[in-house]
């Protein structure tokens, strides 16, 4: 597989990685052209010439991934030059490190009006999403033609389980009346975000119920409820915008929820 084909595949798979590419080479260098995929753990595919320069480029690529920011780095491959690195080539190398960050993967627990509005925004932003519900008539391909998956089960907890939640999952709970079950299931996984639409009283009641079932206070503190940014939203569409806005903001911070496994 060609390297750029692999880049396209990783992008389709919504992976996070960096592509380091030589954009300028002067004098004697290990390579005048080259591309290299760098993963979060520092493993690579391809090369920009090898040696100490490549080692430094890998380090800078990992840092760029962690910050989520692309950058240009330059090296003097001359150990005798000011700011040079311990190489004898004598040339200079400029490399563009382009960071590809994964997009939030939305799990819309609830296929009603708000879930539908959230799906429309996800379509616009090209965010991957799946829909979970316990109602066959609502969770359909006709209503959500661009959803990656639809999970329907009379037991919404089972439907949530089928969604294979992971560290990329941003769970938005907007069910008709199954918030408690959906939330308990979501908190079993190391998800990136969980938010729930509910009144203050309802949140208190749900939290007390879940604590009696073994959910810890630390876990519940990760739940965003009230959900969304405080922008004075009132309509369904405005609420959806506030929720997506909150997800965009938090996805940039990259702080996954830390939870322990619960017994089902």
PDB file of C-alpha atoms in Angstrom:
ATOM      1  CA  UNK A   1       0.000   0.000   0.000  1.00  0.00           C
ATOM      2  CA  UNK A   2       1.344   3.436  -0.935  1.00  0.00           C
ATOM      3  CA  UNK A   3       1.917   5.777   2.000  1.00  0.00           C
ATOM      4  CA  UNK A   4      -0.683   8.314   0.905  1.00  0.00           C
ATOM      5  CA  UNK A   5      -3.196   5.503   0.454  1.00  0.00           C
ATOM      6  CA  UNK A   6      -2.531   4.618   4.092  1.00  0.00           C
ATOM      7  CA  UNK A   7      -3.093   8.261   5.064  1.00  0.00           C
ATOM      8  CA  UNK A   8      -6.453   8.188   3.295  1.00  0.00           C
ATOM      9  CA  UNK A   9      -7.373   4.934   5.024  1.00  0.00           C
ATOM     10  CA  UNK A  10      -6.424   6.249   8.470  1.00  0.00           C
ATOM     11  CA  UNK A  11      -8.471   9.373   7.818  1.00  0.00           C
ATOM     12  CA  UNK A  12     -11.505   7.279   6.890  1.00  0.00           C
ATOM     13  CA  UNK A  13     -10.984   5.246  10.050  1.00  0.00           C
ATOM     14  CA  UNK A  14     -10.958   8.509  12.064  1.00  0.00           C
ATOM     15  CA  UNK A  15      -7.511   7.871  13.535  1.00  0.00           C
ATOM     16  CA  UNK A  16      -5.160  10.441  15.044  1.00  0.00           C
ATOM     17  CA  UNK A  17      -1.664  10.614  13.535  1.00  0.00           C
ATOM     18  CA  UNK A  18       0.856  12.947  11.909  1.00  0.00           C
ATOM     19  CA  UNK A  19       2.329  13.044   8.434  1.00  0.00           C
ATOM     20  CA  UNK A  20       5.910  14.364   8.348  1.00  0.00           C
ATOM     21  CA  UNK A  21       7.015  15.495   4.889  1.00  0.00           C
ATOM     22  CA  UNK A  22      10.290  17.039   3.705  1.00  0.00           C
ATOM     23  CA  UNK A  23       9.467  20.402   2.151  1.00  0.00           C
ATOM     24  CA  UNK A  24      13.014  21.745   1.673  1.00  0.00           C
ATOM     25  CA  UNK A  25      16.449  20.162   1.620  1.00  0.00           C
ATOM     26  CA  UNK A  26      19.728  22.039   1.075  1.00  0.00           C
ATOM     27  CA  UNK A  27      23.199  20.633   0.801  1.00  0.00           C
ATOM     28  CA  UNK A  28      24.070  17.162   1.969  1.00  0.00           C
ATOM     29  CA  UNK A  29      21.186  15.409   3.759  1.00  0.00           C
ATOM     30  CA  UNK A  30      20.183  11.745   4.201  1.00  0.00           C
ATOM     31  CA  UNK A  31      17.259  12.320   1.831  1.00  0.00           C
ATOM     32  CA  UNK A  32      15.923  15.180  -0.263  1.00  0.00           C
ATOM     33  CA  UNK A  33      12.393  13.813  -0.411  1.00  0.00           C
ATOM     34  CA  UNK A  34      10.413  11.676   1.974  1.00  0.00           C
ATOM     35  CA  UNK A  35       7.172  11.191   3.864  1.00  0.00           C
ATOM     36  CA  UNK A  36       6.545   9.422   7.142  1.00  0.00           C
ATOM     37  CA  UNK A  37       3.420   8.588   9.128  1.00  0.00           C
ATOM     38  CA  UNK A  38       3.953   8.987  12.866  1.00  0.00           C
ATOM     39  CA  UNK A  39       1.507   7.503  15.358  1.00  0.00           C
ATOM     40  CA  UNK A  40       0.793   8.676  18.897  1.00  0.00           C
ATOM     41  CA  UNK A  41       3.134   6.076  20.388  1.00  0.00           C
ATOM     42  CA  UNK A  42       6.022   7.112  18.134  1.00  0.00           C
ATOM     43  CA  UNK A  43       5.819   4.171  15.749  1.00  0.00           C
ATOM     44  CA  UNK A  44       6.228   5.061  12.088  1.00  0.00           C
ATOM     45  CA  UNK A  45       5.560   4.050   8.511  1.00  0.00           C
ATOM     46  CA  UNK A  46       7.742   5.445   5.763  1.00  0.00           C
ATOM     47  CA  UNK A  47      10.895   7.501   6.261  1.00  0.00           C
ATOM     48  CA  UNK A  48      12.372  10.974   5.906  1.00  0.00           C
ATOM     49  CA  UNK A  49      15.897   9.655   5.632  1.00  0.00           C
ATOM     50  CA  UNK A  50      16.617   7.906   8.896  1.00  0.00           C
ATOM     51  CA  UNK A  51      19.336   8.769  11.371  1.00  0.00           C
ATOM     52  CA  UNK A  52      19.295  11.326  14.169  1.00  0.00           C
ATOM     53  CA  UNK A  53      17.260  13.866  12.184  1.00  0.00           C
ATOM     54  CA  UNK A  54      14.448  11.360  11.750  1.00  0.00           C
ATOM     55  CA  UNK A  55      14.596  10.593  15.476  1.00  0.00           C
ATOM     56  CA  UNK A  56      14.071  14.288  16.281  1.00  0.00           C
ATOM     57  CA  UNK A  57      11.280  14.562  13.701  1.00  0.00           C
ATOM     58  CA  UNK A  58       9.476  11.631  15.312  1.00  0.00           C
ATOM     59  CA  UNK A  59       9.768  13.307  18.725  1.00  0.00           C
ATOM     60  CA  UNK A  60       8.406  16.585  17.343  1.00  0.00           C
ATOM     61  CA  UNK A  61       5.590  14.749  15.560  1.00  0.00           C
ATOM     62  CA  UNK A  62       4.471  13.070  18.778  1.00  0.00           C
ATOM     63  CA  UNK A  63       4.489  16.457  20.548  1.00  0.00           C
ATOM     64  CA  UNK A  64       2.481  17.971  17.701  1.00  0.00           C
ATOM     65  CA  UNK A  65      -0.080  15.165  17.952  1.00  0.00           C
ATOM     66  CA  UNK A  66      -0.396  15.735  21.698  1.00  0.00           C
ATOM     67  CA  UNK A  67      -1.015  19.461  21.135  1.00  0.00           C
ATOM     68  CA  UNK A  68      -3.180  18.881  18.082  1.00  0.00           C
ATOM     69  CA  UNK A  69      -1.225  21.463  16.081  1.00  0.00           C
ATOM     70  CA  UNK A  70       0.666  21.143  12.809  1.00  0.00           C
ATOM     71  CA  UNK A  71       4.111  22.725  12.592  1.00  0.00           C
ATOM     72  CA  UNK A  72       7.291  23.169  10.532  1.00  0.00           C
ATOM     73  CA  UNK A  73      10.640  22.072  11.974  1.00  0.00           C
ATOM     74  CA  UNK A  74      14.121  22.800  10.631  1.00  0.00           C
ATOM     75  CA  UNK A  75      17.420  21.099  11.395  1.00  0.00           C
ATOM     76  CA  UNK A  76      21.025  21.910  10.613  1.00  0.00           C
ATOM     77  CA  UNK A  77      22.721  18.569  10.076  1.00  0.00           C
ATOM     78  CA  UNK A  78      26.067  19.874  11.256  1.00  0.00           C
ATOM     79  CA  UNK A  79      27.397  19.265  14.748  1.00  0.00           C
ATOM     80  CA  UNK A  80      29.780  22.213  14.394  1.00  0.00           C
ATOM     81  CA  UNK A  81      27.089  24.750  13.466  1.00  0.00           C
ATOM     82  CA  UNK A  82      25.225  26.878  15.968  1.00  0.00           C
ATOM     83  CA  UNK A  83      21.975  25.071  16.884  1.00  0.00           C
ATOM     84  CA  UNK A  84      23.114  22.134  14.765  1.00  0.00           C
ATOM     85  CA  UNK A  85      22.442  18.507  15.655  1.00  0.00           C
ATOM     86  CA  UNK A  86      25.101  15.819  16.034  1.00  0.00           C
ATOM     87  CA  UNK A  87      25.386  14.882  12.377  1.00  0.00           C
ATOM     88  CA  UNK A  88      28.135  15.323   9.798  1.00  0.00           C
ATOM     89  CA  UNK A  89      26.041  15.759   6.637  1.00  0.00           C
ATOM     90  CA  UNK A  90      26.305  19.535   6.719  1.00  0.00           C
ATOM     91  CA  UNK A  91      23.010  20.324   4.994  1.00  0.00           C
ATOM     92  CA  UNK A  92      19.700  21.675   6.279  1.00  0.00           C
ATOM     93  CA  UNK A  93      16.305  20.032   6.361  1.00  0.00           C
ATOM     94  CA  UNK A  94      12.828  21.552   6.705  1.00  0.00           C
ATOM     95  CA  UNK A  95       9.916  19.274   7.450  1.00  0.00           C
ATOM     96  CA  UNK A  96       6.186  19.974   7.622  1.00  0.00           C
ATOM     97  CA  UNK A  97       4.437  17.959  10.315  1.00  0.00           C
ATOM     98  CA  UNK A  98       0.722  17.807   9.542  1.00  0.00           C
ATOM     99  CA  UNK A  99      -1.478  16.556  12.378  1.00  0.00           C
ATOM    100  CA  UNK A 100      -4.622  14.608  11.581  1.00  0.00           C
ATOM    101  CA  UNK A 101      -6.893  14.600  14.619  1.00  0.00           C
ATOM    102  CA  UNK A 102      -9.802  12.254  15.017  1.00  0.00           C
ATOM    103  CA  UNK A 103     -13.258  13.805  14.970  1.00  0.00           C
ATOM    104  CA  UNK A 104     -15.673  13.201  17.848  1.00  0.00           C
ATOM    105  CA  UNK A 105     -17.678  10.032  17.276  1.00  0.00           C
ATOM    106  CA  UNK A 106     -21.182  10.831  18.459  1.00  0.00           C
ATOM    107  CA  UNK A 107     -23.420   8.274  20.095  1.00  0.00           C
ATOM    108  CA  UNK A 108     -26.923   9.732  20.048  1.00  0.00           C
ATOM    109  CA  UNK A 109     -28.942   7.897  22.669  1.00  0.00           C
ATOM    110  CA  UNK A 110     -32.381   8.967  21.587  1.00  0.00           C
ATOM    111  CA  UNK A 111     -33.869   9.215  18.113  1.00  0.00           C
ATOM    112  CA  UNK A 112     -36.484  11.883  18.834  1.00  0.00           C
ATOM    113  CA  UNK A 113     -36.557  15.539  17.823  1.00  0.00           C
ATOM    114  CA  UNK A 114     -33.323  16.536  19.567  1.00  0.00           C
ATOM    115  CA  UNK A 115     -31.482  13.440  18.402  1.00  0.00           C
ATOM    116  CA  UNK A 116     -32.602  14.242  14.863  1.00  0.00           C
ATOM    117  CA  UNK A 117     -31.379  17.857  15.145  1.00  0.00           C
ATOM    118  CA  UNK A 118     -28.019  16.650  16.501  1.00  0.00           C
ATOM    119  CA  UNK A 119     -27.701  14.230  13.593  1.00  0.00           C
ATOM    120  CA  UNK A 120     -28.268  17.058  11.108  1.00  0.00           C
ATOM    121  CA  UNK A 121     -25.458  19.070  12.702  1.00  0.00           C
ATOM    122  CA  UNK A 122     -23.209  16.007  12.716  1.00  0.00           C
ATOM    123  CA  UNK A 123     -23.904  15.614   8.984  1.00  0.00           C
ATOM    124  CA  UNK A 124     -22.902  19.233   8.389  1.00  0.00           C
ATOM    125  CA  UNK A 125     -19.689  18.844  10.426  1.00  0.00           C
ATOM    126  CA  UNK A 126     -18.954  15.435   8.908  1.00  0.00           C
ATOM    127  CA  UNK A 127     -18.812  13.878  12.369  1.00  0.00           C
ATOM    128  CA  UNK A 128     -19.390  10.132  12.431  1.00  0.00           C
ATOM    129  CA  UNK A 129     -22.367   9.138  14.569  1.00  0.00           C
ATOM    130  CA  UNK A 130     -24.598   6.259  15.486  1.00  0.00           C
ATOM    131  CA  UNK A 131     -28.097   6.338  16.943  1.00  0.00           C
ATOM    132  CA  UNK A 132     -29.396   4.252  19.857  1.00  0.00           C
ATOM    133  CA  UNK A 133     -33.056   3.893  20.780  1.00  0.00           C
ATOM    134  CA  UNK A 134     -35.672   1.438  22.005  1.00  0.00           C
ATOM    135  CA  UNK A 135     -38.258   2.505  19.400  1.00  0.00           C
ATOM    136  CA  UNK A 136     -38.148   0.870  15.992  1.00  0.00           C
ATOM    137  CA  UNK A 137     -40.352   3.548  14.431  1.00  0.00           C
ATOM    138  CA  UNK A 138     -37.952   6.377  15.301  1.00  0.00           C
ATOM    139  CA  UNK A 139     -34.520   4.833  14.851  1.00  0.00           C
ATOM    140  CA  UNK A 140     -34.679   4.242  11.108  1.00  0.00           C
ATOM    141  CA  UNK A 141     -32.438   4.642   8.093  1.00  0.00           C
ATOM    142  CA  UNK A 142     -35.000   7.028   6.591  1.00  0.00           C
ATOM    143  CA  UNK A 143     -34.630   9.438   9.527  1.00  0.00           C
ATOM    144  CA  UNK A 144     -30.872   8.987   9.887  1.00  0.00           C
ATOM    145  CA  UNK A 145     -29.550   8.134   6.401  1.00  0.00           C
ATOM    146  CA  UNK A 146     -25.945   9.091   7.218  1.00  0.00           C
ATOM    147  CA  UNK A 147     -25.654   7.304  10.563  1.00  0.00           C
ATOM    148  CA  UNK A 148     -22.798   4.808  10.671  1.00  0.00           C
ATOM    149  CA  UNK A 149     -25.041   2.422  12.605  1.00  0.00           C
ATOM    150  CA  UNK A 150     -28.486   2.191  14.151  1.00  0.00           C
ATOM    151  CA  UNK A 151     -28.883   0.190  17.364  1.00  0.00           C
ATOM    152  CA  UNK A 152     -32.458  -0.619  18.311  1.00  0.00           C
ATOM    153  CA  UNK A 153     -33.491  -2.834  21.185  1.00  0.00           C
ATOM    154  CA  UNK A 154     -36.465  -2.827  23.541  1.00  0.00           C
ATOM    155  CA  UNK A 155     -33.825  -2.836  26.284  1.00  0.00           C
ATOM    156  CA  UNK A 156     -31.942   0.373  25.565  1.00  0.00           C
ATOM    157  CA  UNK A 157     -29.112  -0.818  27.804  1.00  0.00           C
ATOM    158  CA  UNK A 158     -28.525  -3.683  25.380  1.00  0.00           C
ATOM    159  CA  UNK A 159     -28.674  -1.258  22.460  1.00  0.00           C
ATOM    160  CA  UNK A 160     -26.029   0.912  24.153  1.00  0.00           C
ATOM    161  CA  UNK A 161     -23.859  -2.142  24.705  1.00  0.00           C
ATOM    162  CA  UNK A 162     -24.057  -2.991  21.018  1.00  0.00           C
ATOM    163  CA  UNK A 163     -22.738   0.491  20.168  1.00  0.00           C
ATOM    164  CA  UNK A 164     -19.232  -0.555  21.320  1.00  0.00           C
ATOM    165  CA  UNK A 165     -18.446   2.618  23.267  1.00  0.00           C
ATOM    166  CA  UNK A 166     -14.767   3.575  23.468  1.00  0.00           C
ATOM    167  CA  UNK A 167     -12.399   6.449  24.174  1.00  0.00           C
ATOM    168  CA  UNK A 168     -13.539   8.271  21.009  1.00  0.00           C
ATOM    169  CA  UNK A 169     -17.226   8.124  21.936  1.00  0.00           C
ATOM    170  CA  UNK A 170     -19.109  11.310  22.782  1.00  0.00           C
ATOM    171  CA  UNK A 171     -22.390  10.087  24.237  1.00  0.00           C
ATOM    172  CA  UNK A 172     -25.403  12.402  24.196  1.00  0.00           C
ATOM    173  CA  UNK A 173     -28.379  11.057  26.134  1.00  0.00           C
ATOM    174  CA  UNK A 174     -31.669  12.475  24.860  1.00  0.00           C
ATOM    175  CA  UNK A 175     -33.970   9.489  25.291  1.00  0.00           C
ATOM    176  CA  UNK A 176     -37.724   9.672  25.778  1.00  0.00           C
ATOM    177  CA  UNK A 177     -37.664   8.064  29.233  1.00  0.00           C
ATOM    178  CA  UNK A 178     -34.615   5.761  29.446  1.00  0.00           C
ATOM    179  CA  UNK A 179     -31.974   8.257  30.608  1.00  0.00           C
ATOM    180  CA  UNK A 180     -31.006   6.348  33.736  1.00  0.00           C
ATOM    181  CA  UNK A 181     -30.415   3.051  31.902  1.00  0.00           C
ATOM    182  CA  UNK A 182     -28.486   4.675  29.072  1.00  0.00           C
ATOM    183  CA  UNK A 183     -26.321   6.652  31.482  1.00  0.00           C
ATOM    184  CA  UNK A 184     -25.463   3.674  33.659  1.00  0.00           C
ATOM    185  CA  UNK A 185     -24.388   1.700  30.610  1.00  0.00           C
ATOM    186  CA  UNK A 186     -22.331   4.599  29.207  1.00  0.00           C
ATOM    187  CA  UNK A 187     -20.418   4.938  32.471  1.00  0.00           C
ATOM    188  CA  UNK A 188     -19.105   1.412  32.138  1.00  0.00           C
ATOM    189  CA  UNK A 189     -16.744   2.489  29.383  1.00  0.00           C
ATOM    190  CA  UNK A 190     -13.755   4.902  29.127  1.00  0.00           C
ATOM    191  CA  UNK A 191     -15.678   7.322  26.908  1.00  0.00           C
ATOM    192  CA  UNK A 192     -14.546  10.825  25.992  1.00  0.00           C
ATOM    193  CA  UNK A 193     -17.777  12.576  27.005  1.00  0.00           C
ATOM    194  CA  UNK A 194     -21.252  11.929  28.322  1.00  0.00           C
ATOM    195  CA  UNK A 195     -24.012  14.495  28.561  1.00  0.00           C
ATOM    196  CA  UNK A 196     -27.662  14.153  29.479  1.00  0.00           C
ATOM    197  CA  UNK A 197     -30.671  16.363  28.853  1.00  0.00           C
ATOM    198  CA  UNK A 198     -32.683  16.486  32.078  1.00  0.00           C
ATOM    199  CA  UNK A 199     -34.138  18.888  34.645  1.00  0.00           C
ATOM    200  CA  UNK A 200     -32.221  19.522  37.874  1.00  0.00           C
ATOM    201  CA  UNK A 201     -34.674  17.451  39.875  1.00  0.00           C
ATOM    202  CA  UNK A 202     -34.497  14.579  37.414  1.00  0.00           C
ATOM    203  CA  UNK A 203     -30.687  14.651  37.503  1.00  0.00           C
ATOM    204  CA  UNK A 204     -30.707  14.487  41.308  1.00  0.00           C
ATOM    205  CA  UNK A 205     -33.095  11.524  41.280  1.00  0.00           C
ATOM    206  CA  UNK A 206     -31.118   9.650  38.627  1.00  0.00           C
ATOM    207  CA  UNK A 207     -27.805  10.254  40.387  1.00  0.00           C
ATOM    208  CA  UNK A 208     -29.167   9.028  43.727  1.00  0.00           C
ATOM    209  CA  UNK A 209     -30.559   5.929  42.059  1.00  0.00           C
ATOM    210  CA  UNK A 210     -27.283   5.161  40.291  1.00  0.00           C
ATOM    211  CA  UNK A 211     -25.244   5.685  43.456  1.00  0.00           C
ATOM    212  CA  UNK A 212     -27.425   3.112  45.186  1.00  0.00           C
ATOM    213  CA  UNK A 213     -26.519   0.732  42.352  1.00  0.00           C
ATOM    214  CA  UNK A 214     -22.759   1.187  42.741  1.00  0.00           C
ATOM    215  CA  UNK A 215     -21.935   4.165  40.546  1.00  0.00           C
ATOM    216  CA  UNK A 216     -19.379   6.380  42.286  1.00  0.00           C
ATOM    217  CA  UNK A 217     -19.565  10.110  42.877  1.00  0.00           C
ATOM    218  CA  UNK A 218     -16.382  10.518  40.823  1.00  0.00           C
ATOM    219  CA  UNK A 219     -18.055   8.904  37.836  1.00  0.00           C
ATOM    220  CA  UNK A 220     -21.174  11.022  38.156  1.00  0.00           C
ATOM    221  CA  UNK A 221     -19.096  14.183  38.278  1.00  0.00           C
ATOM    222  CA  UNK A 222     -18.069  13.450  34.683  1.00  0.00           C
ATOM    223  CA  UNK A 223     -21.657  13.744  33.470  1.00  0.00           C
ATOM    224  CA  UNK A 224     -22.526  17.009  31.736  1.00  0.00           C
ATOM    225  CA  UNK A 225     -26.008  17.915  32.866  1.00  0.00           C
ATOM    226  CA  UNK A 226     -27.310  20.495  32.231  1.00  0.00           C
ATOM    227  CA  UNK A 227     -25.847  19.746  28.840  1.00  0.00           C
ATOM    228  CA  UNK A 228     -24.438  22.211  26.324  1.00  0.00           C
ATOM    229  CA  UNK A 229     -22.859  25.639  26.380  1.00  0.00           C
ATOM    230  CA  UNK A 230     -24.749  28.390  28.173  1.00  0.00           C
ATOM    231  CA  UNK A 231     -25.881  30.388  25.137  1.00  0.00           C
ATOM    232  CA  UNK A 232     -29.500  30.922  26.150  1.00  0.00           C
ATOM    233  CA  UNK A 233     -30.762  28.262  23.750  1.00  0.00           C
ATOM    234  CA  UNK A 234     -34.501  27.564  23.703  1.00  0.00           C
ATOM    235  CA  UNK A 235     -35.504  25.810  20.479  1.00  0.00           C
ATOM    236  CA  UNK A 236     -34.579  22.227  19.661  1.00  0.00           C
ATOM    237  CA  UNK A 237     -32.097  23.401  17.033  1.00  0.00           C
ATOM    238  CA  UNK A 238     -30.514  25.934  19.395  1.00  0.00           C
ATOM    239  CA  UNK A 239     -30.122  23.287  22.089  1.00  0.00           C
ATOM    240  CA  UNK A 240     -28.478  20.992  19.541  1.00  0.00           C
ATOM    241  CA  UNK A 241     -26.035  23.760  18.625  1.00  0.00           C
ATOM    242  CA  UNK A 242     -25.162  24.329  22.293  1.00  0.00           C
ATOM    243  CA  UNK A 243     -24.508  20.603  22.768  1.00  0.00           C
ATOM    244  CA  UNK A 244     -22.327  20.310  19.685  1.00  0.00           C
ATOM    245  CA  UNK A 245     -20.505  23.479  20.751  1.00  0.00           C
ATOM    246  CA  UNK A 246     -19.704  21.917  24.121  1.00  0.00           C
ATOM    247  CA  UNK A 247     -18.462  18.739  22.428  1.00  0.00           C
ATOM    248  CA  UNK A 248     -16.221  20.725  20.067  1.00  0.00           C
ATOM    249  CA  UNK A 249     -14.768  22.651  23.001  1.00  0.00           C
ATOM    250  CA  UNK A 250     -14.122  19.573  25.119  1.00  0.00           C
ATOM    251  CA  UNK A 251     -12.791  17.502  22.232  1.00  0.00           C
ATOM    252  CA  UNK A 252      -9.963  20.012  21.864  1.00  0.00           C
ATOM    253  CA  UNK A 253      -8.996  19.450  25.494  1.00  0.00           C
ATOM    254  CA  UNK A 254      -8.698  15.669  24.968  1.00  0.00           C
ATOM    255  CA  UNK A 255      -9.418  14.620  28.540  1.00  0.00           C
ATOM    256  CA  UNK A 256     -11.101  11.199  28.473  1.00  0.00           C
ATOM    257  CA  UNK A 257     -13.441  10.213  31.263  1.00  0.00           C
ATOM    258  CA  UNK A 258     -11.853   7.940  33.809  1.00  0.00           C
ATOM    259  CA  UNK A 259     -14.266   5.329  35.030  1.00  0.00           C
ATOM    260  CA  UNK A 260     -14.060   1.917  36.573  1.00  0.00           C
ATOM    261  CA  UNK A 261     -15.906  -1.085  35.247  1.00  0.00           C
ATOM    262  CA  UNK A 262     -19.341  -1.626  36.763  1.00  0.00           C
ATOM    263  CA  UNK A 263     -21.120  -4.878  37.163  1.00  0.00           C
ATOM    264  CA  UNK A 264     -24.098  -5.085  34.851  1.00  0.00           C
TER     265      UNK A 264
END
